[in-house]
Amino acid sequence: KAGVTQTPRYLIKTRGQQVTLSCSPISGHRSVSWYQQTPGQGLQFLFEYFSETQRNKGNFPGRFSGRQFSNSRSEMNVSTLELGDSALYLCASSLLMADTEAFFGQGTRLTVV
Amino acid sequence: TQLLEQSPQFLSIQEGENLTVYCNSSSVFSSLQWYRQEPGEGPVLLVTVVTGGEVKKLKRLTFQFGDARKDSSLHITAAQPGDTGLYLCAGGNNQGGKLIFGQGTELSVKP
């Protein structure tokens, strides 16, 4: 069974630009969560999608958004990038509930210059 | 607000030593997961414990869930350099919320 796939693995963007990250969950998993990980802040929850609906949201500004498609694949978008958005962005896939067993992708390393 | 506190935050030991990492909360969790993460990679799920008092073993790693389901520990016997990484605990309630993560324990095992 294939794991969670995140693309791209690495990304360099300029301040003010926008970026879209993609996540394909494990086949059959319907819950997709996104996290931002930085050395100082640890893993911070961005949002969770289930059946194409945002079910939970963390404390991030509106520049961070996401969506989920009917095949459970998910994308997250960050607009008007800031230097502080540089981080490892992780996607986690769960069968039904985000607060049960979660399987992570390898992450997308975003660097904003 | 549910919180998970991990200790220690950093641990540097010699190959062959034993160590224990703790994950504590004042809240009850339905399940608790332990992950290991290497630099630049996503966390890899090691184990899930769901029953109070449960003990699970994975080769040299022993995981325990507290009787009251508020705390957990990870014990590594005879640590090896390959055990180096960030260890994360995460608790959940199976209610459609989000996983609560500890801050992590950075383990360095020197040859």
mmCIF file of C-alpha atoms in Angstrom:
data_model
loop_
_atom_site.group_PDB
_atom_site.id
_atom_site.type_symbol
_atom_site.label_atom_id
_atom_site.label_comp_id
_atom_site.label_asym_id
_atom_site.label_seq_id
_atom_site.Cartn_x
_atom_site.Cartn_y
_atom_site.Cartn_z
ATOM 1 C CA LYS A 1 0.000 0.000 0.000
ATOM 2 C CA ALA A 2 1.450 3.359 -1.002
ATOM 3 C CA GLY A 3 2.117 5.868 1.744
ATOM 4 C CA VAL A 4 1.352 9.550 1.896
ATOM 5 C CA THR A 5 2.840 11.457 -1.014
ATOM 6 C CA GLN A 6 3.674 15.128 -0.845
ATOM 7 C CA THR A 7 4.856 17.232 -3.745
ATOM 8 C CA PRO A 8 7.059 19.035 -4.282
ATOM 9 C CA ARG A 9 9.734 18.022 -1.748
ATOM 10 C CA TYR A 10 11.549 21.347 -1.919
ATOM 11 C CA LEU A 11 10.457 24.817 -2.927
ATOM 12 C CA ILE A 12 12.124 28.229 -2.946
ATOM 13 C CA LYS A 13 9.867 31.250 -3.287
ATOM 14 C CA THR A 14 10.229 35.003 -3.015
ATOM 15 C CA ARG A 15 8.408 37.152 -0.467
ATOM 16 C CA GLY A 16 5.002 38.182 -1.739
ATOM 17 C CA GLN A 17 4.552 35.176 -4.003
ATOM 18 C CA GLN A 18 2.058 32.409 -3.448
ATOM 19 C CA VAL A 19 2.590 28.672 -3.281
ATOM 20 C CA THR A 20 0.499 25.512 -3.591
ATOM 21 C CA LEU A 21 1.494 22.242 -1.968
ATOM 22 C CA SER A 22 -0.069 18.901 -2.748
ATOM 23 C CA CYS A 23 -0.794 15.799 -0.677
ATOM 24 C CA SER A 24 -2.098 12.390 -1.730
ATOM 25 C CA PRO A 25 -3.246 10.396 1.312
ATOM 26 C CA ILE A 26 -3.094 6.658 1.783
ATOM 27 C CA SER A 27 -5.698 4.936 -0.365
ATOM 28 C CA GLY A 28 -8.962 4.717 1.549
ATOM 29 C CA HIS A 29 -8.038 7.416 4.058
ATOM 30 C CA ARG A 30 -10.460 10.306 4.043
ATOM 31 C CA SER A 31 -8.992 12.674 6.623
ATOM 32 C CA VAL A 32 -6.071 14.880 5.635
ATOM 33 C CA SER A 33 -4.381 17.230 8.103
ATOM 34 C CA TRP A 34 -1.695 19.816 7.453
ATOM 35 C CA TYR A 35 1.029 20.899 9.868
ATOM 36 C CA GLN A 36 3.765 23.506 9.852
ATOM 37 C CA GLN A 37 7.002 22.512 11.551
ATOM 38 C CA THR A 38 9.719 24.968 12.516
ATOM 39 C CA PRO A 39 12.647 24.483 14.911
ATOM 40 C CA GLY A 40 11.322 26.971 17.419
ATOM 41 C CA GLN A 41 7.606 26.136 17.339
ATOM 42 C CA GLY A 42 7.489 22.414 16.750
ATOM 43 C CA LEU A 43 4.520 20.902 14.933
ATOM 44 C CA GLN A 44 1.669 23.360 14.550
ATOM 45 C CA PHE A 45 -1.718 22.294 13.253
ATOM 46 C CA LEU A 46 -2.967 24.220 10.227
ATOM 47 C CA PHE A 47 -6.240 22.521 9.262
ATOM 48 C CA GLU A 48 -7.927 19.226 8.570
ATOM 49 C CA TYR A 49 -10.150 18.191 5.693
ATOM 50 C CA PHE A 50 -12.650 15.363 5.536
ATOM 51 C CA SER A 51 -14.980 14.641 2.629
ATOM 52 C CA GLU A 52 -13.962 17.879 0.904
ATOM 53 C CA THR A 53 -14.895 19.970 3.965
ATOM 54 C CA GLN A 54 -12.628 21.749 6.398
ATOM 55 C CA ARG A 55 -13.424 20.125 9.716
ATOM 56 C CA ASN A 56 -10.830 21.701 12.010
ATOM 57 C CA LYS A 57 -8.680 24.785 11.810
ATOM 58 C CA GLY A 58 -5.618 25.971 13.706
ATOM 59 C CA ASN A 59 -4.553 29.516 14.558
ATOM 60 C CA PHE A 60 -3.028 30.648 11.298
ATOM 61 C CA PRO A 61 -3.832 33.758 9.277
ATOM 62 C CA GLY A 62 -6.190 33.634 6.319
ATOM 63 C CA ARG A 63 -3.212 33.584 3.950
ATOM 64 C CA PHE A 64 -3.122 29.866 4.657
ATOM 65 C CA SER A 65 -5.904 27.953 2.972
ATOM 66 C CA GLY A 66 -6.589 24.489 1.732
ATOM 67 C CA ARG A 67 -8.990 22.254 -0.057
ATOM 68 C CA GLN A 68 -9.724 18.608 -0.573
ATOM 69 C CA PHE A 69 -10.904 16.903 -3.714
ATOM 70 C CA SER A 70 -13.380 14.067 -4.114
ATOM 71 C CA ASN A 71 -10.520 11.547 -4.319
ATOM 72 C CA SER A 72 -9.284 12.795 -0.892
ATOM 73 C CA ARG A 73 -6.200 14.451 -2.357
ATOM 74 C CA SER A 74 -5.568 17.791 -0.707
ATOM 75 C CA GLU A 75 -3.802 21.016 -1.496
ATOM 76 C CA MET A 76 -2.742 23.850 0.715
ATOM 77 C CA ASN A 77 -2.074 27.350 -0.487
ATOM 78 C CA VAL A 78 -0.125 30.157 1.096
ATOM 79 C CA SER A 79 -0.552 33.596 -0.410
ATOM 80 C CA THR A 80 1.599 36.699 0.025
ATOM 81 C CA LEU A 81 4.506 34.686 1.395
ATOM 82 C CA GLU A 82 6.518 36.060 4.294
ATOM 83 C CA LEU A 83 10.019 35.092 5.415
ATOM 84 C CA GLY A 84 8.493 33.518 8.533
ATOM 85 C CA ASP A 85 6.569 31.047 6.393
ATOM 86 C CA SER A 86 9.805 29.152 5.747
ATOM 87 C CA ALA A 87 9.179 25.750 7.288
ATOM 88 C CA LEU A 88 8.642 22.063 6.696
ATOM 89 C CA TYR A 89 4.999 21.538 5.748
ATOM 90 C CA LEU A 90 3.669 18.122 6.629
ATOM 91 C CA CYS A 91 0.554 16.338 5.518
ATOM 92 C CA ALA A 92 -0.956 13.560 7.618
ATOM 93 C CA SER A 93 -3.499 10.993 6.504
ATOM 94 C CA SER A 94 -5.978 9.222 8.774
ATOM 95 C CA LEU A 95 -8.709 6.738 8.014
ATOM 96 C CA LEU A 96 -11.634 8.746 9.364
ATOM 97 C CA MET A 97 -10.651 10.865 12.369
ATOM 98 C CA ALA A 98 -7.642 13.209 12.476
ATOM 99 C CA ASP A 99 -7.202 12.558 16.196
ATOM 100 C CA THR A 100 -6.452 8.865 15.777
ATOM 101 C CA GLU A 101 -3.535 7.122 14.108
ATOM 102 C CA ALA A 102 -1.986 9.479 11.554
ATOM 103 C CA PHE A 103 0.545 8.722 8.838
ATOM 104 C CA PHE A 104 2.768 11.491 7.579
ATOM 105 C CA GLY A 105 4.228 12.298 4.216
ATOM 106 C CA GLN A 106 7.873 13.249 3.777
ATOM 107 C CA GLY A 107 6.984 16.911 3.846
ATOM 108 C CA THR A 108 7.619 19.908 1.636
ATOM 109 C CA ARG A 109 10.516 22.139 2.638
ATOM 110 C CA LEU A 110 9.507 25.705 1.775
ATOM 111 C CA THR A 111 12.137 28.423 1.827
ATOM 112 C CA VAL A 112 11.010 32.027 1.391
ATOM 113 C CA VAL A 113 13.748 34.472 0.378
ATOM 114 C CA THR B 1 -6.853 22.969 26.282
ATOM 115 C CA GLN B 2 -5.118 19.617 26.205
ATOM 116 C CA LEU B 3 -1.340 19.677 26.406
ATOM 117 C CA LEU B 4 1.347 17.020 26.217
ATOM 118 C CA GLU B 5 4.678 17.683 27.867
ATOM 119 C CA GLN B 6 7.679 15.676 26.794
ATOM 120 C CA SER B 7 10.869 15.284 28.759
ATOM 121 C CA PRO B 8 13.692 15.539 28.365
ATOM 122 C CA GLN B 9 13.823 17.954 25.450
ATOM 123 C CA PHE B 10 17.361 16.942 24.523
ATOM 124 C CA LEU B 11 19.271 13.757 25.231
ATOM 125 C CA SER B 12 22.811 12.925 24.194
ATOM 126 C CA ILE B 13 24.079 9.485 25.137
ATOM 127 C CA GLN B 14 26.697 6.915 24.181
ATOM 128 C CA GLU B 15 25.937 3.827 22.158
ATOM 129 C CA GLY B 16 24.834 0.980 24.394
ATOM 130 C CA GLU B 17 23.174 3.127 27.064
ATOM 131 C CA ASN B 18 19.516 2.876 28.014
ATOM 132 C CA LEU B 19 17.132 5.825 28.049
ATOM 133 C CA THR B 20 13.540 6.742 28.782
ATOM 134 C CA VAL B 21 11.470 9.541 27.288
ATOM 135 C CA TYR B 22 8.330 10.716 29.051
ATOM 136 C CA CYS B 23 5.110 12.184 27.737
ATOM 137 C CA ASN B 24 2.771 13.635 30.370
ATOM 138 C CA SER B 25 -0.592 15.341 30.446
ATOM 139 C CA SER B 26 -3.273 16.286 32.918
ATOM 140 C CA SER B 27 -5.869 15.153 30.353
ATOM 141 C CA VAL B 28 -7.060 11.689 29.420
ATOM 142 C CA PHE B 29 -6.456 10.500 25.875
ATOM 143 C CA SER B 30 -8.191 7.692 23.996
ATOM 144 C CA SER B 31 -5.002 6.825 22.190
ATOM 145 C CA LEU B 32 -1.405 7.876 22.109
ATOM 146 C CA GLN B 33 1.081 7.590 19.281
ATOM 147 C CA TRP B 34 4.865 7.732 19.213
ATOM 148 C CA TYR B 35 6.725 8.936 16.130
ATOM 149 C CA ARG B 36 10.367 9.187 15.123
ATOM 150 C CA GLN B 37 11.469 11.902 12.752
ATOM 151 C CA GLU B 38 14.770 12.364 10.970
ATOM 152 C CA PRO B 39 15.918 15.819 9.771
ATOM 153 C CA GLY B 40 14.038 16.997 6.683
ATOM 154 C CA GLU B 41 11.688 14.006 6.703
ATOM 155 C CA GLY B 42 8.162 13.428 7.964
ATOM 156 C CA PRO B 43 7.475 11.702 11.293
ATOM 157 C CA VAL B 44 7.229 7.922 11.050
ATOM 158 C CA LEU B 45 4.646 6.207 13.235
ATOM 159 C CA LEU B 46 6.289 3.751 15.654
ATOM 160 C CA VAL B 47 3.359 2.613 17.771
ATOM 161 C CA THR B 48 -0.178 3.366 18.889
ATOM 162 C CA VAL B 49 -1.347 2.509 22.407
ATOM 163 C CA VAL B 50 -5.006 2.620 23.355
ATOM 164 C CA THR B 51 -5.502 0.696 26.616
ATOM 165 C CA GLY B 52 -4.496 2.003 30.035
ATOM 166 C CA GLY B 53 -1.465 0.078 31.279
ATOM 167 C CA GLU B 54 -0.718 -1.267 27.815
ATOM 168 C CA VAL B 55 2.885 -2.168 27.034
ATOM 169 C CA LYS B 56 4.121 -2.647 23.468
ATOM 170 C CA LYS B 57 7.572 -3.698 22.360
ATOM 171 C CA LEU B 58 9.261 -2.964 19.074
ATOM 172 C CA LYS B 59 12.673 -4.646 19.105
ATOM 173 C CA ARG B 60 14.697 -2.567 21.612
ATOM 174 C CA LEU B 61 11.908 -0.016 22.116
ATOM 175 C CA THR B 62 9.298 -0.448 24.855
ATOM 176 C CA PHE B 63 6.229 1.792 24.965
ATOM 177 C CA GLN B 64 3.895 2.082 27.922
ATOM 178 C CA PHE B 65 0.555 3.838 28.289
ATOM 179 C CA GLY B 66 -0.241 4.967 31.817
ATOM 180 C CA ASP B 67 -3.070 3.268 33.709
ATOM 181 C CA ALA B 68 -5.098 6.490 33.660
ATOM 182 C CA ARG B 69 -4.281 7.130 29.981
ATOM 183 C CA LYS B 70 -2.722 10.510 30.827
ATOM 184 C CA ASP B 71 0.911 9.654 30.285
ATOM 185 C CA SER B 72 3.219 7.437 28.311
ATOM 186 C CA SER B 73 6.873 6.469 28.189
ATOM 187 C CA LEU B 74 9.300 5.230 25.599
ATOM 188 C CA HIS B 75 12.248 3.176 26.794
ATOM 189 C CA ILE B 76 15.139 2.314 24.503
ATOM 190 C CA THR B 77 17.521 -0.451 25.525
ATOM 191 C CA ALA B 78 21.118 -0.452 24.314
ATOM 192 C CA ALA B 79 20.709 2.602 22.115
ATOM 193 C CA GLN B 80 22.411 2.650 18.735
ATOM 194 C CA PRO B 81 23.420 5.571 16.479
ATOM 195 C CA GLY B 82 20.540 4.619 14.187
ATOM 196 C CA ASP B 83 18.127 5.560 16.992
ATOM 197 C CA THR B 84 19.168 9.207 16.623
ATOM 198 C CA GLY B 85 16.257 11.468 15.770
ATOM 199 C CA LEU B 86 13.354 13.500 17.077
ATOM 200 C CA TYR B 87 10.839 11.469 19.067
ATOM 201 C CA LEU B 88 7.311 12.852 19.214
ATOM 202 C CA CYS B 89 4.334 11.725 21.220
ATOM 203 C CA ALA B 90 0.811 12.621 20.126
ATOM 204 C CA GLY B 91 -2.508 12.103 21.872
ATOM 205 C CA GLY B 92 -5.981 11.868 20.408
ATOM 206 C CA ASN B 93 -9.570 11.380 21.491
ATOM 207 C CA ASN B 94 -11.176 9.733 18.457
ATOM 208 C CA GLN B 95 -13.790 12.469 18.371
ATOM 209 C CA GLY B 96 -12.966 14.216 15.132
ATOM 210 C CA GLY B 97 -10.659 16.775 16.698
ATOM 211 C CA LYS B 98 -6.941 17.076 16.128
ATOM 212 C CA LEU B 99 -3.916 15.224 17.452
ATOM 213 C CA ILE B 100 -2.119 16.962 20.305
ATOM 214 C CA PHE B 101 1.662 16.798 19.903
ATOM 215 C CA GLY B 102 4.379 17.043 22.499
ATOM 216 C CA GLN B 103 7.336 19.351 21.802
ATOM 217 C CA GLY B 104 9.559 16.402 20.987
ATOM 218 C CA THR B 105 12.745 14.863 22.373
ATOM 219 C CA GLU B 106 15.933 15.250 20.334
ATOM 220 C CA LEU B 107 17.962 12.101 20.846
ATOM 221 C CA SER B 108 21.586 11.853 19.793
ATOM 222 C CA VAL B 109 23.359 8.512 20.183
ATOM 223 C CA LYS B 110 27.114 8.751 19.732
ATOM 224 C CA PRO B 111 29.187 5.764 18.596
#
